[in-house]
Amino acid sequence: MIQGHWCRINNGLITKETDFNGGVITTAWDAARRLPTTITRGADTALAQTETMQWHATFNLPTLVTEPGRSTAYTYDAKGNLITETITDTNTSSGQVRQRQWAYNDQGLVATATEANGAVSKYAYDALGNLIQATDALGHVTQYAYDKANHLISKTDPNGVVTTYTWDARDHLLTQTVGGQQTTTLTYNPTGTLATQTLPTGARLTYSYDPAHRLTGIQDDQGNRIEYTLDNAGNRIAENMKAPSGNLTRTFTRGIDALGRIQQVTGRE
């Protein structure tokens, strides 16, 4: 088994971690509350990025997060529900500010959400907390229905198009039917990963995985295939597309930096 390496302080908090690709993450803590106050990714490199956090006095919830290019402030109600999120751009002198707001019903569920541009969406729920109606800022209504196990079984969009869903006993989605005609069917491996997907056209996709259950390939019923190469951290560093004959039709490779970000993509068609 491939593992990362880490150092711990006496109370079990990780202060330095080396990931599968050698990238170093350092963390400073509020030891009394066991909450991180500073996280630096790509430590000891020119790519180092530091994120700082301040925390609510009562709830283990952030009140201010500062990261390269922006800061985000949060406020909460007496129950710990998020009521405002204020993002300030720190990359420019203008310091652009955007704020989103939320209000809640007696169940503690979001009743209204207000975007930075003032657009308001409204939500209604059943007694079990399942979303049954969503109304966007333009007044468009989407309705939802559920079975006794709280699985979504139908969705009616603002145009009246109904999508229905079926599920197995393990809560896996089995079918999705749009407008009573277009059905997509899914099957699963014993591990719970998606095995096949049959599209409304009848075309079938088969999915393959490595021993860690990470997706490594997709093949259609004509034999066309996409193969993924993963690094130790699970990042896709190469994609090869092959014809039924096995001939390579397209290939891409990705360069990943110490922070897990894509730095370079090369390939051909």
PDB file of C-alpha atoms in Angstrom:
ATOM      1  CA  MET A   1       0.000   0.000   0.000  1.00  0.00           C
ATOM      2  CA  ILE A   2       1.320   3.441  -0.948  1.00  0.00           C
ATOM      3  CA  GLN A   3       1.131   5.923   1.891  1.00  0.00           C
ATOM      4  CA  GLY A   4       2.078   9.512   2.665  1.00  0.00           C
ATOM      5  CA  HIS A   5       4.264  10.468   5.629  1.00  0.00           C
ATOM      6  CA  TRP A   6       3.501  12.890   8.435  1.00  0.00           C
ATOM      7  CA  CYS A   7       4.809  14.272  11.696  1.00  0.00           C
ATOM      8  CA  ARG A   8       2.581  14.715  14.748  1.00  0.00           C
ATOM      9  CA  ILE A   9       2.779  16.774  17.906  1.00  0.00           C
ATOM     10  CA  ASN A  10       2.049  15.205  21.276  1.00  0.00           C
ATOM     11  CA  ASN A  11      -1.707  15.713  21.228  1.00  0.00           C
ATOM     12  CA  GLY A  12      -2.093  14.003  17.874  1.00  0.00           C
ATOM     13  CA  LEU A  13      -2.408  17.031  15.593  1.00  0.00           C
ATOM     14  CA  ILE A  14      -0.605  16.796  12.261  1.00  0.00           C
ATOM     15  CA  THR A  15       1.861  19.672  11.859  1.00  0.00           C
ATOM     16  CA  LYS A  16       3.702  18.542   8.744  1.00  0.00           C
ATOM     17  CA  GLU A  17       2.564  16.172   6.024  1.00  0.00           C
ATOM     18  CA  THR A  18       4.309  14.939   2.909  1.00  0.00           C
ATOM     19  CA  ASP A  19       1.932  13.745   0.205  1.00  0.00           C
ATOM     20  CA  PHE A  20       2.419  10.955  -2.310  1.00  0.00           C
ATOM     21  CA  ASN A  21       4.226  13.264  -4.749  1.00  0.00           C
ATOM     22  CA  GLY A  22       6.580  14.805  -2.205  1.00  0.00           C
ATOM     23  CA  GLY A  23       4.583  17.984  -1.656  1.00  0.00           C
ATOM     24  CA  VAL A  24       4.775  19.333   1.889  1.00  0.00           C
ATOM     25  CA  ILE A  25       1.818  20.744   3.838  1.00  0.00           C
ATOM     26  CA  THR A  26       2.418  22.417   7.207  1.00  0.00           C
ATOM     27  CA  THR A  27      -0.328  23.248   9.703  1.00  0.00           C
ATOM     28  CA  ALA A  28      -0.429  25.429  12.817  1.00  0.00           C
ATOM     29  CA  TRP A  29      -3.192  24.801  15.332  1.00  0.00           C
ATOM     30  CA  ASP A  30      -5.266  26.276  18.102  1.00  0.00           C
ATOM     31  CA  ALA A  31      -4.299  23.318  20.252  1.00  0.00           C
ATOM     32  CA  ALA A  32      -6.974  23.908  22.890  1.00  0.00           C
ATOM     33  CA  ARG A  33      -9.815  23.753  20.350  1.00  0.00           C
ATOM     34  CA  ARG A  34      -7.983  21.445  17.932  1.00  0.00           C
ATOM     35  CA  LEU A  35      -8.704  23.787  15.024  1.00  0.00           C
ATOM     36  CA  PRO A  36      -6.195  24.760  12.307  1.00  0.00           C
ATOM     37  CA  THR A  37      -5.137  28.414  12.200  1.00  0.00           C
ATOM     38  CA  THR A  38      -2.608  28.338   9.345  1.00  0.00           C
ATOM     39  CA  ILE A  39      -2.156  25.867   6.492  1.00  0.00           C
ATOM     40  CA  THR A  40       0.730  26.195   4.026  1.00  0.00           C
ATOM     41  CA  ARG A  41       0.683  24.049   0.889  1.00  0.00           C
ATOM     42  CA  GLY A  42       3.888  23.582  -1.072  1.00  0.00           C
ATOM     43  CA  ALA A  43       5.872  24.599   1.996  1.00  0.00           C
ATOM     44  CA  ASP A  44       9.556  25.355   1.435  1.00  0.00           C
ATOM     45  CA  THR A  45       8.970  25.953  -2.288  1.00  0.00           C
ATOM     46  CA  ALA A  46       8.466  29.020  -4.464  1.00  0.00           C
ATOM     47  CA  LEU A  47       4.878  27.853  -4.963  1.00  0.00           C
ATOM     48  CA  ALA A  48       4.036  27.990  -1.266  1.00  0.00           C
ATOM     49  CA  GLN A  49       0.509  29.225  -0.534  1.00  0.00           C
ATOM     50  CA  THR A  50      -0.720  30.018   2.950  1.00  0.00           C
ATOM     51  CA  GLU A  51      -4.290  30.001   4.198  1.00  0.00           C
ATOM     52  CA  THR A  52      -5.222  31.403   7.627  1.00  0.00           C
ATOM     53  CA  MET A  53      -8.405  30.770   9.594  1.00  0.00           C
ATOM     54  CA  GLN A  54     -10.208  32.456  12.461  1.00  0.00           C
ATOM     55  CA  TRP A  55     -12.970  30.587  14.276  1.00  0.00           C
ATOM     56  CA  HIS A  56     -16.322  31.318  15.902  1.00  0.00           C
ATOM     57  CA  ALA A  57     -16.139  31.552  19.694  1.00  0.00           C
ATOM     58  CA  THR A  58     -18.982  29.050  20.197  1.00  0.00           C
ATOM     59  CA  PHE A  59     -19.181  26.912  17.077  1.00  0.00           C
ATOM     60  CA  ASN A  60     -16.312  25.119  15.367  1.00  0.00           C
ATOM     61  CA  LEU A  61     -17.034  27.200  12.280  1.00  0.00           C
ATOM     62  CA  PRO A  62     -14.735  29.647  10.462  1.00  0.00           C
ATOM     63  CA  THR A  63     -15.405  33.371  10.715  1.00  0.00           C
ATOM     64  CA  LEU A  64     -12.559  34.534   8.470  1.00  0.00           C
ATOM     65  CA  VAL A  65     -10.490  32.624   5.914  1.00  0.00           C
ATOM     66  CA  THR A  66      -7.624  34.434   4.207  1.00  0.00           C
ATOM     67  CA  GLU A  67      -5.924  32.885   1.190  1.00  0.00           C
ATOM     68  CA  PRO A  68      -3.932  34.205  -1.774  1.00  0.00           C
ATOM     69  CA  GLY A  69      -6.096  36.646  -3.697  1.00  0.00           C
ATOM     70  CA  ARG A  70      -9.090  36.822  -1.409  1.00  0.00           C
ATOM     71  CA  SER A  71     -10.507  36.768   2.080  1.00  0.00           C
ATOM     72  CA  THR A  72     -13.860  35.283   3.046  1.00  0.00           C
ATOM     73  CA  ALA A  73     -15.819  36.306   6.141  1.00  0.00           C
ATOM     74  CA  TYR A  74     -18.728  34.281   7.547  1.00  0.00           C
ATOM     75  CA  THR A  75     -21.491  35.102  10.029  1.00  0.00           C
ATOM     76  CA  TYR A  76     -23.906  32.694  11.701  1.00  0.00           C
ATOM     77  CA  ASP A  77     -27.188  32.754  13.578  1.00  0.00           C
ATOM     78  CA  ALA A  78     -27.644  31.496  17.145  1.00  0.00           C
ATOM     79  CA  LYS A  79     -28.039  27.909  15.869  1.00  0.00           C
ATOM     80  CA  GLY A  80     -24.840  27.975  13.852  1.00  0.00           C
ATOM     81  CA  ASN A  81     -26.537  28.361  10.474  1.00  0.00           C
ATOM     82  CA  LEU A  82     -24.527  30.340   7.938  1.00  0.00           C
ATOM     83  CA  ILE A  83     -26.285  33.653   7.246  1.00  0.00           C
ATOM     84  CA  THR A  84     -23.694  35.659   5.289  1.00  0.00           C
ATOM     85  CA  GLU A  85     -20.604  34.938   3.229  1.00  0.00           C
ATOM     86  CA  THR A  86     -18.583  37.997   2.227  1.00  0.00           C
ATOM     87  CA  ILE A  87     -15.748  37.547  -0.271  1.00  0.00           C
ATOM     88  CA  THR A  88     -13.236  40.377  -0.690  1.00  0.00           C
ATOM     89  CA  ASP A  89     -10.814  40.436  -3.623  1.00  0.00           C
ATOM     90  CA  THR A  90      -7.343  41.194  -2.267  1.00  0.00           C
ATOM     91  CA  ASN A  91      -5.554  40.987  -5.611  1.00  0.00           C
ATOM     92  CA  THR A  92      -6.674  44.427  -6.806  1.00  0.00           C
ATOM     93  CA  SER A  93      -6.719  47.889  -5.281  1.00  0.00           C
ATOM     94  CA  SER A  94     -10.492  48.087  -5.745  1.00  0.00           C
ATOM     95  CA  GLY A  95     -11.039  45.318  -3.199  1.00  0.00           C
ATOM     96  CA  GLN A  96     -14.240  44.115  -4.843  1.00  0.00           C
ATOM     97  CA  VAL A  97     -16.707  42.711  -2.313  1.00  0.00           C
ATOM     98  CA  ARG A  98     -19.402  40.100  -2.987  1.00  0.00           C
ATOM     99  CA  GLN A  99     -21.879  38.898  -0.403  1.00  0.00           C
ATOM    100  CA  ARG A 100     -24.331  36.003  -0.334  1.00  0.00           C
ATOM    101  CA  GLN A 101     -27.064  35.625   2.293  1.00  0.00           C
ATOM    102  CA  TRP A 102     -29.260  32.807   3.590  1.00  0.00           C
ATOM    103  CA  ALA A 103     -32.410  32.602   5.709  1.00  0.00           C
ATOM    104  CA  TYR A 104     -33.768  29.435   7.320  1.00  0.00           C
ATOM    105  CA  ASN A 105     -37.101  27.852   8.202  1.00  0.00           C
ATOM    106  CA  ASP A 106     -38.070  26.263  11.531  1.00  0.00           C
ATOM    107  CA  GLN A 107     -36.451  22.988  10.404  1.00  0.00           C
ATOM    108  CA  GLY A 108     -33.105  24.743  10.057  1.00  0.00           C
ATOM    109  CA  LEU A 109     -33.217  24.358   6.268  1.00  0.00           C
ATOM    110  CA  VAL A 110     -32.479  27.098   3.763  1.00  0.00           C
ATOM    111  CA  ALA A 111     -35.686  28.999   2.961  1.00  0.00           C
ATOM    112  CA  THR A 112     -34.150  31.753   0.830  1.00  0.00           C
ATOM    113  CA  ALA A 113     -30.749  32.306  -0.738  1.00  0.00           C
ATOM    114  CA  THR A 114     -29.688  35.735  -1.969  1.00  0.00           C
ATOM    115  CA  GLU A 115     -26.829  35.951  -4.454  1.00  0.00           C
ATOM    116  CA  ALA A 116     -24.341  38.807  -4.682  1.00  0.00           C
ATOM    117  CA  ASN A 117     -26.355  40.349  -7.540  1.00  0.00           C
ATOM    118  CA  GLY A 118     -29.518  40.399  -5.428  1.00  0.00           C
ATOM    119  CA  ALA A 119     -31.179  37.392  -7.070  1.00  0.00           C
ATOM    120  CA  VAL A 120     -33.313  35.483  -4.557  1.00  0.00           C
ATOM    121  CA  SER A 121     -34.152  31.767  -4.695  1.00  0.00           C
ATOM    122  CA  LYS A 122     -36.805  30.196  -2.458  1.00  0.00           C
ATOM    123  CA  TYR A 123     -37.100  26.631  -1.171  1.00  0.00           C
ATOM    124  CA  ALA A 124     -39.869  24.512   0.408  1.00  0.00           C
ATOM    125  CA  TYR A 125     -39.577  21.123   2.125  1.00  0.00           C
ATOM    126  CA  ASP A 126     -41.704  18.247   3.368  1.00  0.00           C
ATOM    127  CA  ALA A 127     -41.922  17.219   7.035  1.00  0.00           C
ATOM    128  CA  LEU A 128     -38.829  15.008   6.636  1.00  0.00           C
ATOM    129  CA  GLY A 129     -36.717  17.828   5.268  1.00  0.00           C
ATOM    130  CA  ASN A 130     -36.757  16.742   1.632  1.00  0.00           C
ATOM    131  CA  LEU A 131     -36.732  19.588  -0.870  1.00  0.00           C
ATOM    132  CA  ILE A 132     -40.120  19.594  -2.639  1.00  0.00           C
ATOM    133  CA  GLN A 133     -40.065  22.944  -4.446  1.00  0.00           C
ATOM    134  CA  ALA A 134     -37.411  25.385  -5.624  1.00  0.00           C
ATOM    135  CA  THR A 135     -38.245  28.777  -7.106  1.00  0.00           C
ATOM    136  CA  ASP A 136     -35.477  30.745  -8.791  1.00  0.00           C
ATOM    137  CA  ALA A 137     -35.116  34.516  -9.014  1.00  0.00           C
ATOM    138  CA  LEU A 138     -37.197  34.597 -12.225  1.00  0.00           C
ATOM    139  CA  GLY A 139     -40.089  32.727 -10.625  1.00  0.00           C
ATOM    140  CA  HIS A 140     -39.366  29.427 -12.361  1.00  0.00           C
ATOM    141  CA  VAL A 141     -40.532  26.509 -10.216  1.00  0.00           C
ATOM    142  CA  THR A 142     -39.030  23.017  -9.992  1.00  0.00           C
ATOM    143  CA  GLN A 143     -40.882  20.357  -7.983  1.00  0.00           C
ATOM    144  CA  TYR A 144     -39.565  17.149  -6.398  1.00  0.00           C
ATOM    145  CA  ALA A 145     -41.159  13.952  -5.007  1.00  0.00           C
ATOM    146  CA  TYR A 146     -39.685  11.137  -2.886  1.00  0.00           C
ATOM    147  CA  ASP A 147     -40.348   7.528  -1.907  1.00  0.00           C
ATOM    148  CA  LYS A 148     -40.622   6.243   1.676  1.00  0.00           C
ATOM    149  CA  ALA A 149     -36.838   5.824   1.819  1.00  0.00           C
ATOM    150  CA  ASN A 150     -36.407   9.507   0.903  1.00  0.00           C
ATOM    151  CA  HIS A 151     -35.035   8.706  -2.541  1.00  0.00           C
ATOM    152  CA  LEU A 152     -35.835  11.275  -5.194  1.00  0.00           C
ATOM    153  CA  ILE A 153     -38.333   9.578  -7.538  1.00  0.00           C
ATOM    154  CA  SER A 154     -39.469  12.473  -9.717  1.00  0.00           C
ATOM    155  CA  LYS A 155     -38.520  15.994 -10.691  1.00  0.00           C
ATOM    156  CA  THR A 156     -40.752  18.338 -12.669  1.00  0.00           C
ATOM    157  CA  ASP A 157     -38.886  21.218 -14.274  1.00  0.00           C
ATOM    158  CA  PRO A 158     -40.336  24.688 -14.976  1.00  0.00           C
ATOM    159  CA  ASN A 159     -41.346  23.548 -18.482  1.00  0.00           C
ATOM    160  CA  GLY A 160     -43.381  20.635 -17.117  1.00  0.00           C
ATOM    161  CA  VAL A 161     -40.903  17.956 -18.177  1.00  0.00           C
ATOM    162  CA  VAL A 162     -40.923  15.098 -15.661  1.00  0.00           C
ATOM    163  CA  THR A 163     -37.804  13.077 -14.853  1.00  0.00           C
ATOM    164  CA  THR A 164     -38.296   9.878 -12.843  1.00  0.00           C
ATOM    165  CA  TYR A 165     -35.727   7.850 -10.898  1.00  0.00           C
ATOM    166  CA  THR A 166     -35.495   4.304  -9.498  1.00  0.00           C
ATOM    167  CA  TRP A 167     -33.109   3.002  -6.827  1.00  0.00           C
ATOM    168  CA  ASP A 168     -31.830  -0.285  -5.441  1.00  0.00           C
ATOM    169  CA  ALA A 169     -31.721  -1.364  -1.789  1.00  0.00           C
ATOM    170  CA  ARG A 170     -28.176   0.015  -1.434  1.00  0.00           C
ATOM    171  CA  ASP A 171     -29.281   3.522  -2.456  1.00  0.00           C
ATOM    172  CA  HIS A 172     -27.731   3.269  -5.920  1.00  0.00           C
ATOM    173  CA  LEU A 173     -29.500   5.073  -8.730  1.00  0.00           C
ATOM    174  CA  LEU A 174     -30.675   2.446 -11.249  1.00  0.00           C
ATOM    175  CA  THR A 175     -32.630   4.383 -13.861  1.00  0.00           C
ATOM    176  CA  GLN A 176     -33.322   7.942 -14.887  1.00  0.00           C
ATOM    177  CA  THR A 177     -36.148   8.558 -17.364  1.00  0.00           C
ATOM    178  CA  VAL A 178     -36.724  11.984 -18.906  1.00  0.00           C
ATOM    179  CA  GLY A 179     -40.126  12.813 -20.338  1.00  0.00           C
ATOM    180  CA  GLY A 180     -41.301   9.214 -20.028  1.00  0.00           C
ATOM    181  CA  GLN A 181     -39.093   8.099 -22.922  1.00  0.00           C
ATOM    182  CA  GLN A 182     -35.374   8.786 -22.547  1.00  0.00           C
ATOM    183  CA  THR A 183     -34.043   6.239 -20.039  1.00  0.00           C
ATOM    184  CA  THR A 184     -30.499   5.894 -18.732  1.00  0.00           C
ATOM    185  CA  THR A 185     -29.739   2.645 -16.859  1.00  0.00           C
ATOM    186  CA  LEU A 186     -26.879   2.113 -14.403  1.00  0.00           C
ATOM    187  CA  THR A 187     -25.321  -1.024 -12.887  1.00  0.00           C
ATOM    188  CA  TYR A 188     -22.741  -1.322 -10.130  1.00  0.00           C
ATOM    189  CA  ASN A 189     -19.842  -3.470  -8.967  1.00  0.00           C
ATOM    190  CA  PRO A 190     -19.967  -5.193  -5.549  1.00  0.00           C
ATOM    191  CA  THR A 191     -17.735  -2.378  -4.250  1.00  0.00           C
ATOM    192  CA  GLY A 192     -20.373   0.183  -5.195  1.00  0.00           C
ATOM    193  CA  THR A 193     -18.481   1.709  -8.106  1.00  0.00           C
ATOM    194  CA  LEU A 194     -20.339   2.313 -11.353  1.00  0.00           C
ATOM    195  CA  ALA A 195     -19.950  -0.689 -13.678  1.00  0.00           C
ATOM    196  CA  THR A 196     -22.035   0.181 -16.746  1.00  0.00           C
ATOM    197  CA  GLN A 197     -24.168   2.992 -18.062  1.00  0.00           C
ATOM    198  CA  THR A 198     -26.693   2.389 -20.839  1.00  0.00           C
ATOM    199  CA  LEU A 199     -27.783   5.608 -22.530  1.00  0.00           C
ATOM    200  CA  PRO A 200     -31.217   6.374 -24.027  1.00  0.00           C
ATOM    201  CA  THR A 201     -29.766   5.639 -27.482  1.00  0.00           C
ATOM    202  CA  GLY A 202     -28.896   2.099 -26.382  1.00  0.00           C
ATOM    203  CA  ALA A 203     -25.169   2.827 -26.337  1.00  0.00           C
ATOM    204  CA  ARG A 204     -23.419   1.252 -23.376  1.00  0.00           C
ATOM    205  CA  LEU A 205     -20.390   2.470 -21.433  1.00  0.00           C
ATOM    206  CA  THR A 206     -18.302   0.166 -19.228  1.00  0.00           C
ATOM    207  CA  TYR A 207     -16.103   1.537 -16.434  1.00  0.00           C
ATOM    208  CA  SER A 208     -12.903   0.007 -15.048  1.00  0.00           C
ATOM    209  CA  TYR A 209     -10.981   0.759 -11.858  1.00  0.00           C
ATOM    210  CA  ASP A 210      -7.674   0.103 -10.126  1.00  0.00           C
ATOM    211  CA  PRO A 211      -7.439  -1.810  -6.801  1.00  0.00           C
ATOM    212  CA  ALA A 212      -8.033   1.482  -4.951  1.00  0.00           C
ATOM    213  CA  HIS A 213     -11.382   1.841  -6.797  1.00  0.00           C
ATOM    214  CA  ARG A 214     -10.153   4.818  -8.831  1.00  0.00           C
ATOM    215  CA  LEU A 215     -11.477   5.163 -12.368  1.00  0.00           C
ATOM    216  CA  THR A 216      -8.889   4.047 -14.936  1.00  0.00           C
ATOM    217  CA  GLY A 217     -10.912   3.479 -18.091  1.00  0.00           C
ATOM    218  CA  ILE A 218     -14.195   3.890 -19.963  1.00  0.00           C
ATOM    219  CA  GLN A 219     -15.136   1.773 -22.984  1.00  0.00           C
ATOM    220  CA  ASP A 220     -18.184   1.949 -25.249  1.00  0.00           C
ATOM    221  CA  ASP A 221     -19.869  -1.023 -26.888  1.00  0.00           C
ATOM    222  CA  GLN A 222     -18.037  -0.343 -30.147  1.00  0.00           C
ATOM    223  CA  GLY A 223     -14.666  -0.862 -28.450  1.00  0.00           C
ATOM    224  CA  ASN A 224     -13.618   2.785 -28.289  1.00  0.00           C
ATOM    225  CA  ARG A 225     -11.764   3.367 -25.037  1.00  0.00           C
ATOM    226  CA  ILE A 226     -10.354   6.091 -22.800  1.00  0.00           C
ATOM    227  CA  GLU A 227      -7.543   5.017 -20.464  1.00  0.00           C
ATOM    228  CA  TYR A 228      -6.422   7.134 -17.498  1.00  0.00           C
ATOM    229  CA  THR A 229      -2.974   7.042 -15.903  1.00  0.00           C
ATOM    230  CA  LEU A 230      -2.928   8.203 -12.287  1.00  0.00           C
ATOM    231  CA  ASP A 231      -0.102   9.370 -10.073  1.00  0.00           C
ATOM    232  CA  ASN A 232       0.197   8.135  -6.491  1.00  0.00           C
ATOM    233  CA  ALA A 233      -2.135  10.895  -5.278  1.00  0.00           C
ATOM    234  CA  GLY A 234      -4.831   9.918  -7.773  1.00  0.00           C
ATOM    235  CA  ASN A 235      -4.320  12.843 -10.160  1.00  0.00           C
ATOM    236  CA  ARG A 236      -4.896  12.026 -13.823  1.00  0.00           C
ATOM    237  CA  ILE A 237      -1.532  12.636 -15.432  1.00  0.00           C
ATOM    238  CA  ALA A 238      -2.287  11.011 -18.801  1.00  0.00           C
ATOM    239  CA  GLU A 239      -5.310  10.169 -20.950  1.00  0.00           C
ATOM    240  CA  ASN A 240      -5.103   7.864 -23.950  1.00  0.00           C
ATOM    241  CA  MET A 241      -8.018   7.431 -26.333  1.00  0.00           C
ATOM    242  CA  LYS A 242      -7.993   4.308 -28.462  1.00  0.00           C
ATOM    243  CA  ALA A 243     -10.008   3.037 -31.403  1.00  0.00           C
ATOM    244  CA  PRO A 244     -11.517  -0.483 -31.404  1.00  0.00           C
ATOM    245  CA  SER A 245      -8.387  -1.626 -33.248  1.00  0.00           C
ATOM    246  CA  GLY A 246      -6.272  -0.524 -30.294  1.00  0.00           C
ATOM    247  CA  ASN A 247      -4.689   2.313 -32.264  1.00  0.00           C
ATOM    248  CA  LEU A 248      -4.085   5.491 -30.292  1.00  0.00           C
ATOM    249  CA  THR A 249      -6.337   8.274 -31.599  1.00  0.00           C
ATOM    250  CA  ARG A 250      -5.635  10.986 -29.052  1.00  0.00           C
ATOM    251  CA  THR A 251      -3.353  11.416 -26.052  1.00  0.00           C
ATOM    252  CA  PHE A 252      -2.903  14.005 -23.331  1.00  0.00           C
ATOM    253  CA  THR A 253      -0.446  14.341 -20.469  1.00  0.00           C
ATOM    254  CA  ARG A 254      -0.627  16.748 -17.562  1.00  0.00           C
ATOM    255  CA  GLY A 255       2.125  18.222 -15.427  1.00  0.00           C
ATOM    256  CA  ILE A 256       1.050  18.583 -11.790  1.00  0.00           C
ATOM    257  CA  ASP A 257       2.810  20.928  -9.349  1.00  0.00           C
ATOM    258  CA  ALA A 258       3.416  20.421  -5.632  1.00  0.00           C
ATOM    259  CA  LEU A 259      -0.023  21.876  -4.857  1.00  0.00           C
ATOM    260  CA  GLY A 260      -1.799  19.403  -7.130  1.00  0.00           C
ATOM    261  CA  ARG A 261      -2.545  22.061  -9.763  1.00  0.00           C
ATOM    262  CA  ILE A 262      -2.305  21.443 -13.500  1.00  0.00           C
ATOM    263  CA  GLN A 263       0.685  23.379 -14.837  1.00  0.00           C
ATOM    264  CA  GLN A 264       1.055  21.973 -18.330  1.00  0.00           C
ATOM    265  CA  VAL A 265      -1.030  19.964 -20.775  1.00  0.00           C
ATOM    266  CA  THR A 266       0.484  18.343 -23.833  1.00  0.00           C
ATOM    267  CA  GLY A 267      -1.205  16.149 -26.381  1.00  0.00           C
ATOM    268  CA  ARG A 268      -2.260  15.494 -29.929  1.00  0.00           C
ATOM    269  CA  GLU A 269      -5.427  14.775 -31.867  1.00  0.00           C
TER     270      GLU A 269
END
